[in-house]
Tab-separated table of C-alpha atoms in Angstrom:
chain	number	residue	atom	x	y	z
A	1	MET	CA	19.449	-33.415	-84.280
A	2	ALA	CA	23.101	-34.336	-83.861
A	3	LYS	CA	25.621	-31.538	-83.691
A	4	LYS	CA	27.894	-31.104	-86.636
A	5	ASP	CA	31.648	-30.767	-86.296
A	6	GLY	CA	32.363	-27.288	-84.953
A	7	ASP	CA	28.843	-26.880	-83.562
A	8	THR	CA	29.185	-25.226	-80.114
A	9	GLY	CA	25.537	-25.151	-79.194
A	10	ASP	CA	24.498	-22.239	-76.955
A	11	ALA	CA	27.816	-22.001	-75.078
A	12	GLY	CA	29.782	-20.061	-77.617
A	13	THR	CA	33.561	-20.153	-77.664
A	14	THR	CA	36.373	-18.141	-76.163
A	15	GLY	CA	37.849	-17.660	-79.589
A	16	HIS	CA	40.729	-20.007	-78.851
A	17	GLU	CA	41.364	-22.899	-81.190
A	18	TRP	CA	44.093	-25.562	-81.308
A	19	ASP	CA	44.283	-28.024	-84.160
A	20	GLY	CA	40.621	-27.585	-84.864
A	21	ILE	CA	39.634	-27.968	-81.218
A	22	GLN	CA	37.648	-24.989	-79.924
A	23	GLU	CA	37.518	-23.874	-76.275
A	24	LEU	CA	33.925	-23.499	-75.191
A	25	ASN	CA	32.818	-20.622	-73.015
A	26	LYS	CA	30.331	-22.619	-70.951
A	27	PRO	CA	29.052	-20.871	-67.819
A	28	LEU	CA	29.528	-22.436	-64.348
A	29	PRO	CA	26.534	-24.069	-62.660
A	30	LYS	CA	24.336	-21.603	-60.788
A	31	TRP	CA	24.683	-23.481	-57.487
A	32	TRP	CA	28.481	-23.242	-57.702
A	33	LEU	CA	28.385	-19.506	-58.407
A	34	TYR	CA	25.929	-18.830	-55.580
A	35	THR	CA	28.120	-20.796	-53.189
A	36	PHE	CA	31.166	-18.840	-54.314
A	37	TYR	CA	29.400	-15.506	-53.836
A	38	ALA	CA	28.168	-16.608	-50.422
A	39	CYS	CA	31.762	-17.419	-49.405
A	40	ILE	CA	32.893	-13.960	-50.488
A	41	ILE	CA	30.115	-12.323	-48.471
A	42	TRP	CA	30.958	-14.548	-45.478
A	43	ALA	CA	34.655	-13.590	-45.709
A	44	ILE	CA	33.840	-9.880	-45.789
A	45	GLY	CA	31.522	-10.307	-42.816
A	46	TYR	CA	34.222	-12.235	-40.937
A	47	TRP	CA	36.737	-9.440	-41.577
A	48	ILE	CA	34.298	-6.953	-40.099
A	49	VAL	CA	33.177	-8.968	-37.067
A	50	TYR	CA	36.440	-10.666	-35.999
A	51	PRO	CA	40.110	-9.590	-35.845
A	52	ALA	CA	41.535	-10.142	-39.276
A	53	TRP	CA	43.861	-7.513	-40.709
A	54	PRO	CA	47.398	-6.804	-39.495
A	55	LEU	CA	48.202	-3.147	-38.919
A	56	VAL	CA	51.514	-1.376	-38.363
A	57	SER	CA	51.709	-2.024	-34.621
A	58	SER	CA	48.504	-3.932	-33.906
A	59	TYR	CA	45.617	-5.536	-35.798
A	60	SER	CA	41.993	-4.835	-36.594
A	61	LYS	CA	39.920	-5.712	-33.517
A	62	GLY	CA	36.631	-6.464	-35.269
A	63	VAL	CA	33.152	-5.419	-34.196
A	64	LEU	CA	32.992	-8.138	-31.526
A	65	GLY	CA	36.464	-7.362	-30.178
A	66	TYR	CA	37.181	-11.098	-29.834
A	67	SER	CA	40.731	-12.134	-28.897
A	68	GLN	CA	41.917	-15.732	-28.892
A	69	ARG	CA	44.902	-14.682	-26.787
A	70	GLU	CA	42.604	-13.210	-24.141
A	71	LYS	CA	40.419	-16.320	-24.242
A	72	VAL	CA	43.436	-18.564	-23.646
A	73	SER	CA	44.625	-16.280	-20.847
A	74	GLU	CA	41.199	-16.446	-19.205
A	75	ASP	CA	41.169	-20.233	-19.458
A	76	LEU	CA	44.653	-20.430	-17.943
A	77	GLU	CA	43.684	-18.103	-15.115
A	78	ALA	CA	40.606	-20.200	-14.396
A	79	ALA	CA	42.670	-23.395	-14.386
A	80	GLN	CA	45.255	-21.755	-12.147
A	81	ALA	CA	42.546	-20.644	-9.748
A	82	ASP	CA	41.245	-24.205	-9.553
A	83	LYS	CA	44.776	-25.520	-8.977
A	84	SER	CA	45.633	-22.877	-6.396
A	85	THR	CA	42.985	-24.233	-4.042
A	86	PHE	CA	44.733	-27.604	-3.910
A	87	ARG	CA	48.247	-26.173	-4.019
A	88	ASP	CA	47.525	-23.882	-1.086
A	89	LYS	CA	46.312	-26.887	0.896
A	90	ILE	CA	49.405	-28.881	-0.071
A	91	ALA	CA	51.732	-26.023	0.820
A	92	SER	CA	50.202	-25.673	4.285
A	93	ALA	CA	49.738	-29.393	5.066
A	94	ASP	CA	52.386	-31.822	6.260
A	95	LEU	CA	53.331	-34.808	4.140
A	96	ALA	CA	51.413	-37.337	6.230
A	97	THR	CA	48.229	-35.285	5.943
A	98	ILE	CA	48.580	-35.094	2.165
A	99	GLN	CA	49.071	-38.852	1.947
A	100	ALA	CA	45.991	-39.471	4.070
A	101	ASP	CA	43.710	-37.255	1.956
A	102	PRO	CA	42.772	-39.095	-1.305
A	103	GLU	CA	41.901	-35.882	-3.141
A	104	LEU	CA	45.111	-34.090	-2.167
A	105	LEU	CA	47.138	-37.233	-2.803
A	106	ASN	CA	45.814	-37.625	-6.359
A	107	PHE	CA	46.537	-33.978	-7.097
A	108	ALA	CA	50.019	-34.225	-5.571
A	109	MET	CA	50.810	-37.380	-7.569
A	110	ALA	CA	49.823	-35.702	-10.838
A	111	GLY	CA	51.796	-32.569	-10.019
A	112	GLY	CA	54.784	-34.596	-8.850
A	113	ALA	CA	54.860	-36.662	-12.029
A	114	ALA	CA	54.864	-33.506	-14.149
A	115	ALA	CA	57.548	-31.853	-12.013
A	116	PHE	CA	59.676	-35.014	-12.128
A	117	GLY	CA	59.537	-35.100	-15.918
A	118	ASP	CA	60.547	-31.438	-16.145
A	119	ASN	CA	63.303	-31.404	-13.523
A	120	CYS	CA	64.491	-34.876	-12.509
A	121	ALA	CA	64.121	-37.135	-15.556
A	122	PRO	CA	67.241	-35.790	-17.357
A	123	CYS	CA	69.385	-37.488	-14.674
A	124	HIS	CA	67.221	-40.229	-13.165
A	125	GLY	CA	65.463	-41.194	-16.391
A	126	ARG	CA	61.860	-40.707	-17.430
A	127	GLY	CA	60.892	-43.854	-15.556
A	128	ALA	CA	63.172	-43.031	-12.566
A	129	GLN	CA	65.222	-46.134	-13.384
A	130	GLY	CA	68.510	-44.274	-12.936
A	131	ALA	CA	71.741	-44.592	-14.900
A	132	PHE	CA	75.488	-44.776	-14.312
A	133	GLY	CA	76.127	-42.458	-11.362
A	134	TYR	CA	72.423	-41.631	-10.955
A	135	PRO	CA	70.441	-43.740	-8.482
A	136	ASN	CA	67.467	-45.869	-9.357
A	137	LEU	CA	64.508	-44.425	-7.454
A	138	ARG	CA	62.367	-47.530	-7.931
A	139	ASP	CA	64.338	-49.873	-5.707
A	140	ASP	CA	64.562	-49.771	-1.923
A	141	VAL	CA	68.209	-48.715	-1.661
A	142	TRP	CA	68.686	-45.238	-0.187
A	143	LEU	CA	71.886	-43.595	0.995
A	144	TRP	CA	70.052	-41.295	3.392
A	145	GLY	CA	66.813	-43.206	3.812
A	146	GLY	CA	63.679	-43.635	1.749
A	147	SER	CA	61.042	-42.370	4.156
A	148	LEU	CA	58.781	-39.579	2.936
A	149	ASP	CA	60.493	-37.054	5.202
A	150	ALA	CA	63.969	-38.229	4.175
A	151	ILE	CA	63.138	-37.941	0.471
A	152	HIS	CA	61.672	-34.483	1.053
A	153	GLN	CA	64.866	-33.438	2.856
A	154	THR	CA	67.049	-34.703	0.007
A	155	ILE	CA	64.997	-32.973	-2.691
A	156	SER	CA	64.840	-29.740	-0.715
A	157	HIS	CA	68.526	-29.424	0.127
A	158	GLY	CA	70.261	-31.624	-2.414
A	159	ILE	CA	73.432	-33.681	-2.165
A	160	ARG	CA	76.795	-31.897	-1.982
A	161	ALA	CA	74.977	-28.799	-3.160
A	162	GLU	CA	75.480	-25.142	-2.310
A	163	ASP	CA	72.995	-25.292	0.524
A	164	PRO	CA	73.878	-24.961	4.215
A	165	THR	CA	71.895	-28.079	5.124
A	166	THR	CA	72.657	-30.179	2.053
A	167	ARG	CA	73.286	-33.918	2.322
A	168	ASN	CA	77.025	-34.321	2.460
A	169	SER	CA	79.379	-37.263	2.709
A	170	GLN	CA	82.856	-37.632	1.364
A	171	MET	CA	84.764	-40.847	0.871
A	172	PRO	CA	88.541	-40.314	0.863
A	173	ALA	CA	90.434	-41.022	-2.331
A	174	PHE	CA	92.515	-43.706	-0.604
A	175	GLY	CA	94.795	-44.426	-3.540
A	176	LYS	CA	95.130	-40.902	-4.905
A	177	LEU	CA	95.965	-39.482	-1.480
A	178	GLY	CA	98.467	-42.244	-0.768
A	179	MET	CA	96.485	-43.578	2.181
A	180	LEU	CA	96.593	-47.059	0.664
A	181	LYS	CA	99.062	-48.629	-1.740
A	182	PRO	CA	97.803	-50.089	-5.027
A	183	ASP	CA	98.082	-53.681	-3.746
A	184	GLN	CA	96.136	-52.718	-0.609
A	185	VAL	CA	93.439	-51.065	-2.737
A	186	SER	CA	93.175	-54.262	-4.763
A	187	ASP	CA	92.858	-56.360	-1.613
A	188	VAL	CA	90.146	-54.096	-0.174
A	189	ALA	CA	88.262	-54.234	-3.465
A	190	GLU	CA	88.425	-58.030	-3.319
A	191	TYR	CA	87.039	-57.990	0.205
A	192	VAL	CA	84.248	-55.603	-0.747
A	193	LEU	CA	83.273	-57.938	-3.583
A	194	SER	CA	83.325	-60.861	-1.181
A	195	LEU	CA	80.594	-59.189	0.883
A	196	SER	CA	78.156	-59.965	-1.905
A	197	GLY	CA	79.725	-63.305	-2.766
A	198	ASN	CA	81.642	-62.068	-5.809
A	199	ALA	CA	85.262	-62.341	-4.687
A	200	GLY	CA	87.682	-63.970	-7.089
A	201	ASP	CA	90.638	-64.280	-4.715
A	202	ASP	CA	89.882	-65.479	-1.202
A	203	ALA	CA	93.419	-64.819	0.061
A	204	ALA	CA	93.313	-61.228	-1.170
A	205	ALA	CA	89.849	-60.785	0.342
A	206	LYS	CA	91.144	-61.976	3.712
A	207	ARG	CA	93.973	-59.430	3.606
A	208	GLY	CA	91.531	-56.774	2.497
A	209	GLN	CA	89.270	-57.461	5.462
A	210	VAL	CA	91.944	-56.205	7.847
A	211	ILE	CA	92.486	-53.057	5.787
A	212	PHE	CA	88.730	-52.522	5.507
A	213	ALA	CA	88.305	-52.728	9.281
A	214	ALA	CA	90.976	-50.080	9.797
A	215	ASN	CA	89.885	-47.642	7.088
A	216	CYS	CA	86.313	-48.264	5.913
A	217	ALA	CA	84.304	-49.858	8.707
A	218	MET	CA	83.846	-46.586	10.592
A	219	CYS	CA	81.461	-45.417	7.832
A	220	HIS	CA	80.281	-48.600	6.098
A	221	GLY	CA	80.038	-50.700	9.231
A	222	ALA	CA	82.023	-53.776	10.259
A	223	GLU	CA	79.986	-55.960	7.881
A	224	GLY	CA	79.745	-53.343	5.139
A	225	LYS	CA	76.014	-52.834	5.661
A	226	GLY	CA	76.296	-49.069	5.316
A	227	ASN	CA	75.070	-46.200	7.465
A	228	GLN	CA	72.206	-43.966	6.324
A	229	ALA	CA	73.048	-41.326	8.917
A	230	LEU	CA	76.341	-40.787	7.084
A	231	GLY	CA	75.130	-41.516	3.584
A	232	ALA	CA	77.465	-44.524	3.418
A	233	PRO	CA	76.161	-47.194	1.027
A	234	ASN	CA	75.556	-50.829	1.820
A	235	LEU	CA	78.389	-52.807	0.214
A	236	SER	CA	76.935	-56.236	0.893
A	237	ASP	CA	74.169	-56.123	-1.704
A	238	GLU	CA	74.739	-56.325	-5.439
A	239	LEU	CA	73.403	-52.871	-6.239
A	240	TRP	CA	76.070	-50.446	-7.399
A	241	LEU	CA	75.758	-46.823	-8.427
A	242	TYR	CA	78.942	-46.837	-10.503
A	243	GLY	CA	79.312	-50.556	-11.207
A	244	GLY	CA	80.364	-53.594	-9.187
A	245	ASP	CA	83.143	-55.171	-11.243
A	246	LYS	CA	86.657	-55.334	-9.782
A	247	ALA	CA	88.109	-52.567	-11.933
A	248	THR	CA	85.286	-50.156	-11.060
A	249	VAL	CA	85.506	-50.881	-7.328
A	250	VAL	CA	89.270	-50.296	-7.477
A	251	GLU	CA	88.640	-47.007	-9.277
A	252	THR	CA	86.154	-45.960	-6.596
A	253	ILE	CA	88.516	-46.764	-3.728
A	254	THR	CA	91.441	-45.105	-5.499
A	255	ASN	CA	89.806	-41.822	-6.551
A	256	SER	CA	86.526	-41.720	-4.601
A	257	ARG	CA	83.210	-40.556	-6.039
A	258	GLY	CA	81.401	-37.244	-5.631
A	259	GLY	CA	77.979	-37.227	-7.247
A	260	MET	CA	75.965	-34.048	-6.832
A	261	MET	CA	72.254	-33.262	-6.808
A	262	PRO	CA	71.032	-29.642	-6.748
A	263	ALA	CA	69.014	-28.261	-3.861
A	264	TRP	CA	65.542	-27.593	-5.232
A	265	THR	CA	64.551	-25.139	-2.507
A	266	GLY	CA	64.476	-21.766	-4.227
A	267	ARG	CA	64.188	-23.381	-7.647
A	268	LEU	CA	60.789	-24.936	-6.976
A	269	ASP	CA	58.035	-23.727	-4.662
A	270	PRO	CA	57.282	-25.649	-1.440
A	271	ALA	CA	54.102	-27.242	-2.809
A	272	THR	CA	55.943	-28.634	-5.845
A	273	ILE	CA	58.733	-30.047	-3.671
A	274	LYS	CA	56.146	-31.838	-1.535
A	275	GLU	CA	54.466	-33.179	-4.666
A	276	LEU	CA	57.827	-34.457	-5.904
A	277	ALA	CA	58.589	-36.143	-2.586
A	278	ILE	CA	55.215	-37.910	-2.587
A	279	TYR	CA	55.613	-38.983	-6.215
A	280	VAL	CA	59.145	-40.336	-5.754
A	281	HIS	CA	58.083	-42.127	-2.557
A	282	SER	CA	55.293	-43.832	-4.511
A	283	LEU	CA	57.534	-45.212	-7.238
A	284	GLY	CA	58.121	-48.439	-5.351
A	285	GLY	CA	61.281	-47.659	-3.440
A	286	GLY	CA	59.855	-45.529	-0.644
A	287	GLN	CA	60.277	-46.895	2.873
């Protein structure tokens, strides 16, 4: 039999009515209620078994006394114990031994990459490609040499750093100190550019050659090939730390340059420094 208007069946109503529309008081399905009650019981059980309630200065520990913080700490300690085995070997081994051991080498490469990202990438770039005033570590141009030992020495003691054995070289500010006149600086710059085939004034370059021989050759060499023992760069290639246009070369000769790299000894442990040296050497520019 069809329900008549206003017939609510067995549900009853809540007593609310709007414009003749009544709100039924129909019970929820049994399965939904049982699930809801089960969730309440589960929540109460969880509060009892596991840490759950904040207290004034601590928290409820739960029957099991479980602590996620302690679990993480245990996992970190276990990982550190596993790492310490390799790091102890790296700390005690020389660089050649580490390179010759595939297992140690893989570990050192991973550690070096992480250490590079944390400590070196802000200056040299994430990909070690360098930037203005910061050398590219992927090429084969090194002021003090790109051997594994040379790289390790540079990382350990820095460049112009506050370390007694830091790498140190100082080019005079020829123009600023009045050692050369502006026209002489210009001529030397022209000669320096001519070493890589970029001179724009052959007559000026010829005059600059004489000035170069008297003032610059003692460090850079008679042909401008550089001297790694002194940290003097090769001027005959087309790779420039601060730029190779005429104005920039004039600026360099006039006021000199004085880039600085910190000494990482004391900042990083010996194993990490070795890992860094091996990683940097592997980038493609190691000799």
